[in-house]
Amino acid sequence: MTYAYDEQIDGPLVTHDKVTIVHELQALLPRLQLLHEAEDLRPFECDGLSAYRITPMLVALPSSVDEVQALLKYANTRGVAVVARGAGTGLSGGALPLEKGILLVMSRFNRILEIDPEASIGRVQPGVRNLAISQAAAPHGLYYAPDPSSQIACSIGGNVAENAGGVHCLKYGLTVHNILRVEIITIEGERITLGSEAPDSPGFDLLALFTGSEGLLGVVTEVTVKLLTKPQSTKVLLASFDNVEEAGNAVARIIAEGVIPGGLEMMDNLAIRAAEDFIHAGYPIDAEALLLCEVDGAESDVNEDCERVEILLRAAGATDIRLAANEAERQRFWAGRKNAFPAVGRISPDYYCMDGSIPRRELAKVLRGIADLSSQYQLRVANVFHAGDGNMHPLILFDANTPGETERAEAIGARILELCVEVGGSITGEHGVGREKINQMCAQFSSGELMFFHSVKAAFDPSGLLNPGKNVPTLHRCAEFGSMHIHHGVLSHPELERF
Amino acid sequence: MTYAYDEQIDGPLVTHDKVTIVHELQALLPRLQLLHEAEDLRPFECDGLSAYRITPMLVALPSSVDEVQALLKYANTRGVAVVARGAGTGLSGGALPLEKGILLVMSRFNRILEIDPEASIGRVQPGVRNLAISQAAAPHGLYYAPDPSSQIACSIGGNVAENAGGVHCLKYGLTVHNILRVEIITIEGERITLGSEAPDSPGFDLLALFTGSEGLLGVVTEVTVKLLTKPQSTKVLLASFDNVEEAGNAVARIIAEGVIPGGLEMMDNLAIRAAEDFIHAGYPIDAEALLLCEVDGAESDVNEDCERVEILLRAAGATDIRLAANEAERQRFWAGRKNAFPAVGRISPDYYCMDGSIPRRELAKVLRGIADLSSQYQLRVANVFHAGDGNMHPLILFDANTPGETERAEAIGARILELCVEVGGSITGEHGVGREKINQMCAQFSSGELMFFHSVKAAFDPSGLLNPGKNVPTLHRCAEFGSMHIHHGVLSHPELERF
């Protein structure tokens, strides 16, 4: 699935040779912070989406804001593209390097600058790991809510770039709802603060615009996060169902009743069996679907909510409901879910993890559609969801060594995402667009909407040097991909030359 | 306080005379939808900020998306500025007309297009009143959460433009957190959709960027809102304090404990006495401060939370705590708070309502600062807050007929907002910038940040025809106002000519 990156369409060509650039950058950075030999570059050739691999021209490891400013000013002056990278755990190739670009690795920005328990905020550098923030806040009874599955490794800078979610985002929101302020460096090397500790900032909401912009608008050098008080009590219910529709309806009923669970996850039979075989979580292997519903809050509230959820689950057709008896069993229930991806990896030579989102009410319809596609393409699909907020992760099982299966896997993946768009959903839930879904963006958006994205991009980065080829496709690419919605003959628009 | 609007600085000059424009617009709109005689224009000369009054050149009342598109295309071609107006209840002059501009009154867009109880969403036209949405959703047990005090009159389109809040936004968020999608018409007349029903939209978050942009980026023609399930139970506690600091600390303790009240409001003695005198809410007139804390949710959760809040209030020094005995008393407690502004209007010939926000931990410090300013300027200030999220509404009491008092009121108001900025807060909490706070924006933001605002504005509206002179000040204005932060000598920046 390696992609021949076409810089002539998607990104600017560098006008200077590598030797010159390395030489010039050596004046800006200490020797050990600049990697340019082939063997040093290898570890950076992909992020969590390992299907795409490109060796960067060189890797810079700045350790101060001054160095980031100097690097970006240099890149801007020389017209060299820059890709910023956090921990490299992203699943959509957002940190995929450029053959002729600088990879700006932010791992040295790893300090927690401040935990202020009184204000319930933390101020951290972008290379700090997501989980490390909660660990630093724990002595004060506080934690940082968004918890992507990769939270042990992923960095907060990457979380901001991707607007990361997690199993608790139904109740506690995405990254954008849990940060107050970021400091960024623009491609011109200017240091700018977006957002504030105030609930509503005047002017345009540039913090929300920046969050999830996947490195296209600037490089984050500091993040101020909200910290929440740890809930007194947390309980998990595991419910079994004879069919996925009933499980889907149960989700809708719980939400409609006004209960906002801390997490509300769904797995289908193939995912259940794979996870049980791997983790021995105690899952019901004959169930067609299971729901995990976590309730958190004050002790007595949690007991009450658990009772309400149990009644709703039973009314929706649950055949069996189990409350985790203790913390160990609760952890085991979650371990099965959190390891569903590697578990599926054990029963198939290869799998392709999809990430789409749909309106909750379309859950049953989309599941039927996926089952039909599975028969049509003769590939098994295991379904794992953040059901509460309609974020689906179908896992397509295939064998790359069987001729044609890789192509069929890619094709069914694309069809599933188109199905998400058809029912009013979106081609990404929480993994971002990155390099992986750049073509699907042409299906999601009209050329009019894409033009706005390009205008906003141009407002921050007029030369298009920051992470070109990710997140927002050029109109040319969409025309080639064949999914361009032509509005008012915009493809002959004079501005097109710029995009 | 009438302001001589300087279009040569803030807005484009119209290049055609009124007679020509009226004549040309008559071809686009039915006769009754175009007002241009002085007596017809009078009702539109101000919004809720009545201190500023300007008679618009003409008023257009479109009744279809086609008409909005035609009007904006016309304005764009002719270079005529356009101000969109909802119900005109805004408190910062965001809908203040232009002497040489078209006022686009959206009141005919008053239809609720769809209430979908299964998906918990509503699709409405922008002229629909905020409260009307909840009324339409009520038969399904649903409601629309943001509830500005003007909710009986204000329109959802205006709520989007201002990112309106209300007493419940601490728990349920601002407008931006409660809408899923808007349809907008650009100044070029293009119809664009921002956002989706999916939890996280790919690409840049243009919905968040647009929300609160005060009419500078486009005109809203449709809004899709989230509807929430009505809580089973709602209770209110009223707590009295001997000093405002203790009341401020109580707020911090409640939040730190992990309780998120539906509403958490604070009033000082002057506001208490004025409200009690007017509404007879049963307020303790000798208390230096009172807190109203509303808890909502499932019946037993609410009882439990009430007990926890009561313990916290007592620990924080509350001298008296009363639980509203029934729904009638609950409504009375709220009526006092919601009528605090008119109540203050009864004890002073004039008052000036301020709107600023601060980090919660700075509450006591800012209150002391306001008390000092009150002595210094010899004007009484009554304080009413959305305490839970640090949104303050100091009411400055003055008499416009006493020479010098109006100027003193304006001066102390500006000083209070500067104090908010000094402690890390912001010059507006929920009323927006509009025309009123355009100068204070120069204190809030550096020229670097303002340049980004202008770049984003230019991406949507390159000629600056949409609501010029509101929300984002020109750099020239800031230079004249004297609060310009000079960064890298940006005032000699060549791009300055455009702004």
PDB file of C-alpha atoms in Angstrom, chain A residues 116 118-121 142 162-163 174 176-177 181 184 186 188 190-194 196-206 208-209 211-213 216-217 229 232 252 255-258 298-302 304-305 308 357-361 389-391 424-430 433 441 444-446 448-449 452-457 459-460 471-472 487-488, chain B residues 116 118-121 142 162-163 174 176-177 181 184 186 188 190-194 196-206 208-209 211-213 216-217 229 232 252 255-258 298-302 304-305 308 357-361 389-391 424-430 433 441 444-446 448-449 452-457 459-460 471-472 487-488:
ATOM      1  CA  ASP A 116      -2.243  24.245  39.446  1.00  0.00           C
ATOM      2  CA  GLU A 118      -6.565  25.420  42.708  1.00  0.00           C
ATOM      3  CA  ALA A 119      -7.365  26.457  39.142  1.00  0.00           C
ATOM      4  CA  SER A 120      -7.584  22.821  37.977  1.00  0.00           C
ATOM      5  CA  ILE A 121      -5.243  23.396  35.066  1.00  0.00           C
ATOM      6  CA  LEU A 142      -7.212  15.389  39.422  1.00  0.00           C
ATOM      7  CA  GLU A 162      -5.499  15.311  15.837  1.00  0.00           C
ATOM      8  CA  ASN A 163      -8.198  16.470  18.314  1.00  0.00           C
ATOM      9  CA  LEU A 174     -12.609  15.575  22.757  1.00  0.00           C
ATOM     10  CA  VAL A 176     -10.755  20.623  22.029  1.00  0.00           C
ATOM     11  CA  HIS A 177     -13.129  20.553  25.015  1.00  0.00           C
ATOM     12  CA  ARG A 181      -4.799  27.587  25.490  1.00  0.00           C
ATOM     13  CA  ILE A 184       2.104  27.994  18.645  1.00  0.00           C
ATOM     14  CA  THR A 186       3.831  30.120  12.896  1.00  0.00           C
ATOM     15  CA  GLU A 188       7.089  32.847   9.913  1.00  0.00           C
ATOM     16  CA  GLU A 190       6.123  34.132  15.266  1.00  0.00           C
ATOM     17  CA  ARG A 191       5.087  33.008  18.750  1.00  0.00           C
ATOM     18  CA  ILE A 192       1.308  33.294  19.216  1.00  0.00           C
ATOM     19  CA  THR A 193      -1.106  32.315  21.986  1.00  0.00           C
ATOM     20  CA  LEU A 194      -4.544  30.980  21.056  1.00  0.00           C
ATOM     21  CA  SER A 196      -7.365  31.745  27.284  1.00  0.00           C
ATOM     22  CA  GLU A 197      -8.500  30.506  30.674  1.00  0.00           C
ATOM     23  CA  ALA A 198     -11.743  32.445  30.188  1.00  0.00           C
ATOM     24  CA  PRO A 199     -14.760  30.317  29.191  1.00  0.00           C
ATOM     25  CA  ASP A 200     -15.388  32.199  25.946  1.00  0.00           C
ATOM     26  CA  SER A 201     -12.626  34.082  24.162  1.00  0.00           C
ATOM     27  CA  PRO A 202     -13.597  37.162  22.160  1.00  0.00           C
ATOM     28  CA  GLY A 203     -12.731  37.389  18.478  1.00  0.00           C
ATOM     29  CA  PHE A 204     -12.706  34.255  16.337  1.00  0.00           C
ATOM     30  CA  ASP A 205     -12.216  30.899  18.072  1.00  0.00           C
ATOM     31  CA  LEU A 206      -8.748  30.185  16.705  1.00  0.00           C
ATOM     32  CA  ALA A 208     -10.903  25.401  18.091  1.00  0.00           C
ATOM     33  CA  LEU A 209      -9.761  26.068  14.529  1.00  0.00           C
ATOM     34  CA  THR A 211      -7.209  21.893  17.344  1.00  0.00           C
ATOM     35  CA  GLY A 212      -7.400  18.985  14.907  1.00  0.00           C
ATOM     36  CA  SER A 213      -5.728  20.947  12.108  1.00  0.00           C
ATOM     37  CA  LEU A 216      -1.165  22.500   8.790  1.00  0.00           C
ATOM     38  CA  LEU A 217      -1.404  25.810  10.651  1.00  0.00           C
ATOM     39  CA  THR A 229     -11.682  15.890  39.728  1.00  0.00           C
ATOM     40  CA  GLN A 232     -15.534   8.987  43.613  1.00  0.00           C
ATOM     41  CA  ALA A 252     -29.993   5.109  21.882  1.00  0.00           C
ATOM     42  CA  ILE A 255     -28.665   8.355  25.899  1.00  0.00           C
ATOM     43  CA  ALA A 256     -32.312   9.361  25.404  1.00  0.00           C
ATOM     44  CA  GLU A 257     -32.972   8.690  29.088  1.00  0.00           C
ATOM     45  CA  GLY A 258     -30.466  11.392  29.974  1.00  0.00           C
ATOM     46  CA  ALA A 298     -20.485  10.226  43.359  1.00  0.00           C
ATOM     47  CA  GLU A 299     -20.954   6.831  45.048  1.00  0.00           C
ATOM     48  CA  SER A 300     -24.734   6.898  45.442  1.00  0.00           C
ATOM     49  CA  ASP A 301     -25.287   8.533  42.023  1.00  0.00           C
ATOM     50  CA  VAL A 302     -23.360   5.680  40.434  1.00  0.00           C
ATOM     51  CA  GLU A 304     -28.611   4.739  41.096  1.00  0.00           C
ATOM     52  CA  ASP A 305     -27.441   5.173  37.485  1.00  0.00           C
ATOM     53  CA  ARG A 308     -31.418   2.708  35.675  1.00  0.00           C
ATOM     54  CA  SER A 357     -18.545   8.203  12.456  1.00  0.00           C
ATOM     55  CA  ILE A 358     -22.270   8.146  11.961  1.00  0.00           C
ATOM     56  CA  PRO A 359     -25.401   9.588  13.565  1.00  0.00           C
ATOM     57  CA  ARG A 360     -26.313   7.180  16.379  1.00  0.00           C
ATOM     58  CA  ARG A 361     -29.740   6.427  14.906  1.00  0.00           C
ATOM     59  CA  ASP A 389     -20.970   8.888  20.070  1.00  0.00           C
ATOM     60  CA  GLY A 390     -21.345   6.916  16.850  1.00  0.00           C
ATOM     61  CA  ASN A 391     -17.611   6.452  16.285  1.00  0.00           C
ATOM     62  CA  GLY A 424     -24.856  11.942   7.312  1.00  0.00           C
ATOM     63  CA  GLY A 425     -21.703  10.878   9.111  1.00  0.00           C
ATOM     64  CA  SER A 426     -18.065  11.494   8.475  1.00  0.00           C
ATOM     65  CA  ILE A 427     -14.963   9.743   7.135  1.00  0.00           C
ATOM     66  CA  THR A 428     -13.140  10.033  10.428  1.00  0.00           C
ATOM     67  CA  GLY A 429     -14.213   9.699  14.045  1.00  0.00           C
ATOM     68  CA  GLU A 430     -11.061  10.432  15.968  1.00  0.00           C
ATOM     69  CA  VAL A 433      -7.508  12.482   7.933  1.00  0.00           C
ATOM     70  CA  MET A 441     -12.091  14.173   1.870  1.00  0.00           C
ATOM     71  CA  GLN A 444     -16.956  14.377   2.226  1.00  0.00           C
ATOM     72  CA  PHE A 445     -16.698  17.977   1.078  1.00  0.00           C
ATOM     73  CA  SER A 446     -17.765  20.036  -1.900  1.00  0.00           C
ATOM     74  CA  GLY A 448     -16.772  25.229  -2.189  1.00  0.00           C
ATOM     75  CA  GLU A 449     -16.051  23.915   1.299  1.00  0.00           C
ATOM     76  CA  PHE A 452     -12.612  27.644   2.466  1.00  0.00           C
ATOM     77  CA  PHE A 453     -10.205  25.171   4.003  1.00  0.00           C
ATOM     78  CA  HIS A 454      -7.550  26.354   1.573  1.00  0.00           C
ATOM     79  CA  SER A 455      -8.283  30.003   2.305  1.00  0.00           C
ATOM     80  CA  VAL A 456      -7.946  29.391   6.046  1.00  0.00           C
ATOM     81  CA  LYS A 457      -4.749  27.425   5.457  1.00  0.00           C
ATOM     82  CA  ALA A 459      -4.187  32.733   6.201  1.00  0.00           C
ATOM     83  CA  PHE A 460      -1.742  30.865   8.455  1.00  0.00           C
ATOM     84  CA  ASN A 471      -5.742  16.646   5.951  1.00  0.00           C
ATOM     85  CA  VAL A 472      -6.972  18.916   3.136  1.00  0.00           C
ATOM     86  CA  HIS A 487     -19.826  23.880  -7.984  1.00  0.00           C
ATOM     87  CA  HIS A 488     -20.235  26.799 -10.311  1.00  0.00           C
TER      88      HIS A 488
ATOM     89  CA  ASP B 116     -36.202  14.630  15.383  1.00  0.00           C
ATOM     90  CA  GLU B 118     -34.954   9.860  17.915  1.00  0.00           C
ATOM     91  CA  ALA B 119     -31.746  11.649  16.931  1.00  0.00           C
ATOM     92  CA  SER B 120     -32.305  14.378  19.559  1.00  0.00           C
ATOM     93  CA  ILE B 121     -31.785  17.164  17.068  1.00  0.00           C
ATOM     94  CA  LEU B 142     -36.425  17.388  25.140  1.00  0.00           C
ATOM     95  CA  GLU B 162     -22.661  35.761  19.506  1.00  0.00           C
ATOM     96  CA  ASN B 163     -21.977  32.230  20.850  1.00  0.00           C
ATOM     97  CA  LEU B 174     -22.228  27.624  25.197  1.00  0.00           C
ATOM     98  CA  VAL B 176     -20.978  26.224  20.109  1.00  0.00           C
ATOM     99  CA  HIS B 177     -21.317  23.093  22.253  1.00  0.00           C
ATOM    100  CA  ARG B 181     -24.335  22.281  11.790  1.00  0.00           C
ATOM    101  CA  ILE B 184     -24.385  29.893   5.748  1.00  0.00           C
ATOM    102  CA  THR B 186     -21.046  33.753   1.944  1.00  0.00           C
ATOM    103  CA  GLU B 188     -20.210  35.808  -2.745  1.00  0.00           C
ATOM    104  CA  GLU B 190     -22.469  30.735  -2.051  1.00  0.00           C
ATOM    105  CA  ARG B 191     -24.435  28.327   0.138  1.00  0.00           C
ATOM    106  CA  ILE B 192     -22.109  26.330   2.406  1.00  0.00           C
ATOM    107  CA  THR B 193     -22.655  23.835   5.224  1.00  0.00           C
ATOM    108  CA  LEU B 194     -20.321  23.888   8.229  1.00  0.00           C
ATOM    109  CA  SER B 196     -22.128  17.707  10.665  1.00  0.00           C
ATOM    110  CA  GLU B 197     -24.033  15.387  12.965  1.00  0.00           C
ATOM    111  CA  ALA B 198     -20.810  13.425  13.492  1.00  0.00           C
ATOM    112  CA  PRO B 199     -19.025  14.128  16.794  1.00  0.00           C
ATOM    113  CA  ASP B 200     -15.804  15.296  15.157  1.00  0.00           C
ATOM    114  CA  SER B 201     -15.747  16.737  11.648  1.00  0.00           C
ATOM    115  CA  PRO B 202     -12.619  16.193   9.553  1.00  0.00           C
ATOM    116  CA  GLY B 203     -10.747  19.165   8.128  1.00  0.00           C
ATOM    117  CA  PHE B 204     -10.653  22.446  10.037  1.00  0.00           C
ATOM    118  CA  ASP B 205     -13.390  23.123  12.585  1.00  0.00           C
ATOM    119  CA  LEU B 206     -15.097  25.901  10.653  1.00  0.00           C
ATOM    120  CA  ALA B 208     -16.464  26.552  15.862  1.00  0.00           C
ATOM    121  CA  LEU B 209     -14.696  29.308  13.946  1.00  0.00           C
ATOM    122  CA  THR B 211     -19.845  30.451  15.986  1.00  0.00           C
ATOM    123  CA  GLY B 212     -19.325  33.738  17.794  1.00  0.00           C
ATOM    124  CA  SER B 213     -17.888  35.445  14.719  1.00  0.00           C
ATOM    125  CA  LEU B 216     -18.175  38.914  10.004  1.00  0.00           C
ATOM    126  CA  LEU B 217     -17.869  35.649   8.054  1.00  0.00           C
ATOM    127  CA  THR B 229     -33.439  15.115  27.672  1.00  0.00           C
ATOM    128  CA  GLN B 232     -36.050  14.313  36.053  1.00  0.00           C
ATOM    129  CA  ALA B 252     -14.297  27.012  43.869  1.00  0.00           C
ATOM    130  CA  ILE B 255     -16.406  22.786  41.388  1.00  0.00           C
ATOM    131  CA  ALA B 256     -13.262  21.204  42.864  1.00  0.00           C
ATOM    132  CA  GLU B 257     -15.424  18.536  44.499  1.00  0.00           C
ATOM    133  CA  GLY B 258     -16.547  17.412  41.063  1.00  0.00           C
ATOM    134  CA  ALA B 298     -32.092  11.871  38.231  1.00  0.00           C
ATOM    135  CA  GLU B 299     -34.179  12.214  41.416  1.00  0.00           C
ATOM    136  CA  SER B 300     -31.864  10.403  43.822  1.00  0.00           C
ATOM    137  CA  ASP B 301     -28.706  11.906  42.268  1.00  0.00           C
ATOM    138  CA  VAL B 302     -30.130  15.362  42.876  1.00  0.00           C
ATOM    139  CA  GLU B 304     -27.430  13.289  47.048  1.00  0.00           C
ATOM    140  CA  ASP B 305     -25.764  16.242  45.273  1.00  0.00           C
ATOM    141  CA  ARG B 308     -22.960  17.372  49.274  1.00  0.00           C
ATOM    142  CA  SER B 357     -14.758  36.919  32.428  1.00  0.00           C
ATOM    143  CA  ILE B 358     -11.973  35.859  34.756  1.00  0.00           C
ATOM    144  CA  PRO B 359     -10.332  32.659  35.981  1.00  0.00           C
ATOM    145  CA  ARG B 360     -12.462  31.487  38.915  1.00  0.00           C
ATOM    146  CA  ARG B 361      -9.558  31.664  41.363  1.00  0.00           C
ATOM    147  CA  ASP B 389     -17.653  29.901  34.959  1.00  0.00           C
ATOM    148  CA  GLY B 390     -16.171  33.209  36.020  1.00  0.00           C
ATOM    149  CA  ASN B 391     -18.481  35.349  33.893  1.00  0.00           C
ATOM    150  CA  GLY B 424      -5.788  36.347  32.688  1.00  0.00           C
ATOM    151  CA  GLY B 425      -9.453  36.778  31.807  1.00  0.00           C
ATOM    152  CA  SER B 426     -11.221  38.348  28.910  1.00  0.00           C
ATOM    153  CA  ILE B 427     -13.139  41.491  27.965  1.00  0.00           C
ATOM    154  CA  THR B 428     -16.307  39.587  27.248  1.00  0.00           C
ATOM    155  CA  GLY B 429     -17.997  36.611  28.863  1.00  0.00           C
ATOM    156  CA  GLU B 430     -21.030  36.062  26.698  1.00  0.00           C
ATOM    157  CA  VAL B 433     -17.462  42.380  21.351  1.00  0.00           C
ATOM    158  CA  MET B 441      -9.906  44.214  21.831  1.00  0.00           C
ATOM    159  CA  GLN B 444      -6.837  41.912  24.863  1.00  0.00           C
ATOM    160  CA  PHE B 445      -4.831  40.949  21.788  1.00  0.00           C
ATOM    161  CA  SER B 446      -1.401  41.630  20.361  1.00  0.00           C
ATOM    162  CA  GLY B 448       0.217  39.466  15.802  1.00  0.00           C
ATOM    163  CA  GLU B 449      -3.001  37.854  16.987  1.00  0.00           C
ATOM    164  CA  PHE B 452      -4.519  36.353  12.237  1.00  0.00           C
ATOM    165  CA  PHE B 453      -8.074  37.487  12.855  1.00  0.00           C
ATOM    166  CA  HIS B 454      -7.827  39.714   9.801  1.00  0.00           C
ATOM    167  CA  SER B 455      -6.337  36.937   7.687  1.00  0.00           C
ATOM    168  CA  VAL B 456      -9.183  34.605   8.654  1.00  0.00           C
ATOM    169  CA  LYS B 457     -11.714  37.358   7.972  1.00  0.00           C
ATOM    170  CA  ALA B 459     -10.426  34.194   3.788  1.00  0.00           C
ATOM    171  CA  PHE B 460     -14.223  34.476   4.082  1.00  0.00           C
ATOM    172  CA  ASN B 471     -15.700  42.341  16.750  1.00  0.00           C
ATOM    173  CA  VAL B 472     -12.194  42.749  15.282  1.00  0.00           C
ATOM    174  CA  HIS B 487       5.434  43.290  17.857  1.00  0.00           C
ATOM    175  CA  HIS B 488       8.407  43.280  15.537  1.00  0.00           C
TER     176      HIS B 488
END
